[in-house]
PDB file of C-alpha atoms in Angstrom:
ATOM      1  CA  THR A1313     143.878-182.314  67.414  1.00 54.00           C
ATOM      2  CA  ASP A1314     145.582-185.355  65.938  1.00 62.00           C
ATOM      3  CA  ILE A1315     143.299-188.341  66.634  1.00 58.00           C
ATOM      4  CA  ILE A1316     146.172-190.810  66.867  1.00 69.00           C
ATOM      5  CA  THR A1317     148.635-188.877  69.043  1.00 75.00           C
ATOM      6  CA  GLY A1318     146.167-186.578  70.811  1.00 73.00           C
ATOM      7  CA  GLN A1319     148.481-183.633  70.176  1.00 72.00           C
ATOM      8  CA  THR A1320     146.953-180.266  69.425  1.00 77.00           C
ATOM      9  CA  LYS A1321     148.480-177.816  66.981  1.00 72.00           C
ATOM     10  CA  GLU A1322     147.273-174.269  66.543  1.00 74.00           C
ATOM     11  CA  TYR A1323     147.399-172.325  63.293  1.00 71.00           C
ATOM     12  CA  ASN A1324     147.121-168.584  62.993  1.00 72.00           C
ATOM     13  CA  ILE A1325     144.656-167.966  60.186  1.00 73.00           C
ATOM     14  CA  ASN A1326     143.443-164.382  60.182  1.00 73.00           C
ATOM     15  CA  GLY A1327     140.187-164.806  58.406  1.00 75.00           C
ATOM     16  CA  TRP A1328     136.757-166.228  57.952  1.00 73.00           C
ATOM     17  CA  SER A1329     136.928-169.969  57.436  1.00 77.00           C
ATOM     18  CA  GLU A1330     134.907-171.219  54.473  1.00 81.00           C
ATOM     19  CA  SER A1331     135.823-174.892  54.441  1.00 87.00           C
ATOM     20  CA  VAL A1332     138.394-177.526  55.362  1.00 88.00           C
ATOM     21  CA  SER A1333     139.283-180.275  52.876  1.00 90.00           C
ATOM     22  CA  PRO A1334     138.068-183.792  53.771  1.00 89.00           C
ATOM     23  CA  ASP A1335     141.658-184.979  54.226  1.00 86.00           C
ATOM     24  CA  GLY A1336     142.305-182.104  56.650  1.00 85.00           C
ATOM     25  CA  ARG A1337     145.167-180.685  54.620  1.00 88.00           C
ATOM     26  CA  TYR A1338     143.690-177.390  53.373  1.00 90.00           C
ATOM     27  CA  ALA A1339     141.695-174.593  54.971  1.00 89.00           C
ATOM     28  CA  LEU A1340     139.943-172.267  52.540  1.00 90.00           C
ATOM     29  CA  PHE A1341     139.302-168.841  54.016  1.00 89.00           C
ATOM     30  CA  ARG A1342     138.726-165.139  53.382  1.00 86.00           C
ATOM     31  CA  LYS A1343     140.673-162.484  55.257  1.00 85.00           C
ATOM     32  CA  VAL A1344     139.041-160.028  57.618  1.00 82.00           C
ATOM     33  CA  SER A1345     139.971-156.346  57.697  1.00 83.00           C
ATOM     34  CA  ASN A1346     138.302-153.582  59.707  1.00 85.00           C
ATOM     35  CA  GLN A1347     135.622-156.069  60.804  1.00 82.00           C
ATOM     36  CA  GLN A1348     134.702-156.849  57.181  1.00 81.00           C
ATOM     37  CA  VAL A1349     135.107-160.165  55.402  1.00 78.00           C
ATOM     38  CA  LEU A1350     137.036-159.497  52.185  1.00 77.00           C
ATOM     39  CA  PRO A1351     136.002-161.232  48.933  1.00 75.00           C
ATOM     40  CA  ARG A1352     139.392-162.726  47.945  1.00 81.00           C
ATOM     41  CA  LEU A1353     139.987-166.397  48.768  1.00 86.00           C
ATOM     42  CA  TYR A1354     143.090-167.873  50.402  1.00 89.00           C
ATOM     43  CA  LEU A1355     144.135-171.478  50.851  1.00 91.00           C
ATOM     44  CA  PHE A1356     146.163-172.455  53.915  1.00 90.00           C
ATOM     45  CA  ASP A1357     148.159-175.675  53.554  1.00 89.00           C
ATOM     46  CA  LEU A1358     148.265-177.218  57.037  1.00 85.00           C
ATOM     47  CA  GLN A1359     151.172-179.517  56.119  1.00 86.00           C
ATOM     48  CA  THR A1360     153.509-176.776  54.939  1.00 89.00           C
ATOM     49  CA  GLU A1361     151.838-173.973  56.944  1.00 86.00           C
ATOM     50  CA  GLN A1362     151.871-171.869  53.791  1.00 89.00           C
ATOM     51  CA  GLU A1363     149.143-169.402  52.911  1.00 88.00           C
ATOM     52  CA  ASN A1364     148.404-168.922  49.209  1.00 89.00           C
ATOM     53  CA  LYS A1365     146.199-166.320  47.597  1.00 88.00           C
ATOM     54  CA  VAL A1366     143.747-167.912  45.170  1.00 87.00           C
ATOM     55  CA  ASN A1367     144.002-166.221  41.776  1.00 84.00           C
ATOM     56  CA  GLY A1368     142.022-166.717  38.630  1.00 86.00           C
ATOM     57  CA  LEU A1369     138.455-165.688  39.368  1.00 84.00           C
ATOM     58  CA  PRO A1370     137.111-163.802  36.372  1.00 83.00           C
ATOM     59  CA  VAL A1371     137.165-160.014  36.777  1.00 81.00           C
ATOM     60  CA  GLY A1372     134.024-158.796  38.526  1.00 79.00           C
ATOM     61  CA  TYR A1373     133.231-162.172  40.138  1.00 81.00           C
ATOM     62  CA  ASN A1374     133.392-163.039  43.835  1.00 80.00           C
ATOM     63  CA  PHE A1375     132.982-166.082  46.042  1.00 81.00           C
ATOM     64  CA  ASN A1376     129.265-166.611  46.716  1.00 77.00           C
ATOM     65  CA  THR A1377     128.392-169.410  49.113  1.00 76.00           C
ATOM     66  CA  ASP A1378     129.988-172.464  50.647  1.00 80.00           C
ATOM     67  CA  GLY A1379     130.776-175.066  48.012  1.00 89.00           C
ATOM     68  CA  ALA A1380     132.024-178.651  48.262  1.00 93.00           C
ATOM     69  CA  TRP A1381     135.327-180.513  48.186  1.00 93.00           C
ATOM     70  CA  SER A1382     135.865-183.449  45.866  1.00 93.00           C
ATOM     71  CA  SER A1383     136.146-186.703  47.813  1.00 87.00           C
ATOM     72  CA  ASP A1384     139.933-186.814  47.292  1.00 87.00           C
ATOM     73  CA  GLY A1385     140.290-183.328  48.828  1.00 87.00           C
ATOM     74  CA  LYS A1386     142.123-181.937  45.813  1.00 90.00           C
ATOM     75  CA  ARG A1387     139.437-179.724  44.258  1.00 93.00           C
ATOM     76  CA  TYR A1388     136.886-177.335  45.694  1.00 94.00           C
ATOM     77  CA  ALA A1389     133.838-176.275  43.665  1.00 94.00           C
ATOM     78  CA  PHE A1390     131.727-173.222  44.440  1.00 91.00           C
ATOM     79  CA  TYR A1391     129.543-170.604  42.795  1.00 88.00           C
ATOM     80  CA  ALA A1392     130.851-167.144  41.956  1.00 86.00           C
ATOM     81  CA  ASN A1393     128.546-164.156  41.583  1.00 82.00           C
ATOM     82  CA  GLY A1394     129.058-161.562  38.936  1.00 75.00           C
ATOM     83  CA  GLU A1395     128.068-157.978  39.411  1.00 65.00           C
ATOM     84  CA  GLU A1396     124.406-157.215  39.909  1.00 61.00           C
ATOM     85  CA  GLN A1397     122.437-156.205  36.848  1.00 60.00           C
ATOM     86  CA  ILE A1398     119.138-154.376  36.445  1.00 57.00           C
ATOM     87  CA  ASN A1399     116.436-155.881  34.243  1.00 58.00           C
ATOM     88  CA  LYS A1400     113.738-154.040  32.275  1.00 57.00           C
ATOM     89  CA  ASN A1401     111.473-153.923  35.355  1.00 64.00           C
ATOM     90  CA  ASN A1402     114.234-152.167  37.333  1.00 61.00           C
ATOM     91  CA  LYS A1403     114.731-155.193  39.571  1.00 58.00           C
ATOM     92  CA  VAL A1404     118.172-156.366  40.616  1.00 55.00           C
ATOM     93  CA  TYR A1405     119.059-159.863  39.475  1.00 54.00           C
ATOM     94  CA  ARG A1406     122.030-162.055  38.720  1.00 56.00           C
ATOM     95  CA  ASP A1407     122.047-164.416  35.786  1.00 60.00           C
ATOM     96  CA  ASN A1408     125.799-164.384  35.468  1.00 75.00           C
ATOM     97  CA  ILE A1409     126.668-166.969  38.122  1.00 82.00           C
ATOM     98  CA  LEU A1410     129.568-169.304  37.357  1.00 86.00           C
ATOM     99  CA  LEU A1411     130.560-172.715  38.633  1.00 90.00           C
ATOM    100  CA  VAL A1412     134.181-172.391  39.735  1.00 91.00           C
ATOM    101  CA  VAL A1413     136.609-175.217  40.539  1.00 94.00           C
ATOM    102  CA  LEU A1414     139.803-174.592  42.515  1.00 92.00           C
ATOM    103  CA  ASP A1415     142.564-177.178  42.085  1.00 91.00           C
ATOM    104  CA  SER A1416     144.591-177.145  45.311  1.00 89.00           C
ATOM    105  CA  SER A1417     147.543-179.005  43.800  1.00 86.00           C
ATOM    106  CA  ASN A1418     148.470-176.181  41.436  1.00 86.00           C
ATOM    107  CA  MET A1419     146.330-173.287  42.760  1.00 85.00           C
ATOM    108  CA  THR A1420     144.454-172.846  39.488  1.00 86.00           C
ATOM    109  CA  ILE A1421     140.821-171.912  38.996  1.00 89.00           C
ATOM    110  CA  THR A1422     138.639-173.061  36.140  1.00 91.00           C
ATOM    111  CA  SER A1423     135.268-171.384  35.556  1.00 89.00           C
ATOM    112  CA  TYR A1424     132.253-172.952  33.893  1.00 86.00           C
ATOM    113  CA  GLY A1425     129.286-170.975  32.613  1.00 79.00           C
ATOM    114  CA  LYS A1426     125.743-172.141  32.922  1.00 71.00           C
ATOM    115  CA  PRO A1427     124.412-174.717  30.503  1.00 68.00           C
ATOM    116  CA  ASP A1428     122.782-173.514  27.312  1.00 70.00           C
ATOM    117  CA  VAL A1429     119.289-173.313  28.764  1.00 65.00           C
ATOM    118  CA  LYS A1430     117.137-170.457  29.958  1.00 67.00           C
ATOM    119  CA  ALA A1431     117.547-171.262  33.642  1.00 71.00           C
ATOM    120  CA  THR A1432     120.448-169.935  35.645  1.00 76.00           C
ATOM    121  CA  LEU A1433     122.582-171.579  38.312  1.00 78.00           C
ATOM    122  CA  TYR A1434     120.871-171.369  41.684  1.00 75.00           C
ATOM    123  CA  PRO A1435     123.587-170.106  44.019  1.00 72.00           C
ATOM    124  CA  LEU A1436     121.791-170.953  47.256  1.00 73.00           C
ATOM    125  CA  ALA A1437     121.568-174.643  46.399  1.00 75.00           C
ATOM    126  CA  HIS A1438     124.396-176.847  47.579  1.00 81.00           C
ATOM    127  CA  LEU A1439     126.316-178.413  44.718  1.00 89.00           C
ATOM    128  CA  LYS A1440     127.353-182.073  45.009  1.00 92.00           C
ATOM    129  CA  TRP A1441     130.305-184.029  43.618  1.00 94.00           C
ATOM    130  CA  VAL A1442     129.224-187.337  42.048  1.00 92.00           C
ATOM    131  CA  ASP A1443     132.770-188.480  41.357  1.00 90.00           C
ATOM    132  CA  ALA A1444     136.164-186.852  40.763  1.00 87.00           C
ATOM    133  CA  ASN A1445     134.979-185.185  37.521  1.00 89.00           C
ATOM    134  CA  THR A1446     131.226-184.706  37.845  1.00 91.00           C
ATOM    135  CA  ILE A1447     129.247-182.122  39.823  1.00 92.00           C
ATOM    136  CA  ILE A1448     125.470-181.850  40.194  1.00 90.00           C
ATOM    137  CA  ASN A1449     124.344-178.212  40.127  1.00 87.00           C
ATOM    138  CA  TYR A1450     120.844-176.956  40.683  1.00 84.00           C
ATOM    139  CA  LEU A1451     119.164-174.421  38.438  1.00 82.00           C
ATOM    140  CA  ASP A1452     116.559-171.846  39.385  1.00 79.00           C
ATOM    141  CA  ASP A1453     113.854-173.632  37.379  1.00 80.00           C
ATOM    142  CA  ASP A1454     114.004-176.688  39.719  1.00 82.00           C
ATOM    143  CA  THR A1455     116.114-178.751  37.348  1.00 82.00           C
ATOM    144  CA  ALA A1456     119.695-179.938  37.645  1.00 84.00           C
ATOM    145  CA  TRP A1457     122.771-179.549  35.482  1.00 83.00           C
ATOM    146  CA  ILE A1458     125.354-182.296  35.647  1.00 86.00           C
ATOM    147  CA  ALA A1459     128.684-180.676  34.860  1.00 87.00           C
ATOM    148  CA  THR A1460     131.731-182.640  33.807  1.00 87.00           C
ATOM    149  CA  VAL A1461     134.826-180.776  34.906  1.00 87.00           C
ATOM    150  CA  SER A1462     138.323-181.516  33.694  1.00 77.00           C
ATOM    151  CA  LYS A1463     141.289-182.323  35.896  1.00 66.00           C
TER     152      LYS A1463
END
């Protein structure tokens, strides 16, 4: 609903909504098929009513958990999980989590690996934008990694 005019507009988005940009222009979602949420991301532009498939995630990586939009609504950062691995104790773990930034203006994705420390990105922690180029990420050793991302 438009707050000024009070008019309501409906959009047909066949999927699982992940997030809406702070300016209300974009809806990030995953499609649903046979009652299953599919891993691929789509971005629906509410101004143009165009749906775009998000390309560029590294092979073997999928959207993990809800991320965060930059304050200007142009970029969305989230964590991507790689495939599960088995360690020497036969336990499943993931230490191949990436920070991923989607630029809505040109539909590109840039991936950032973890910092050069022993800890790994903690995918259940909510990342936070400090400014248009800086994101605070939490690591699984209770520390933080401040990532500078390029435009």
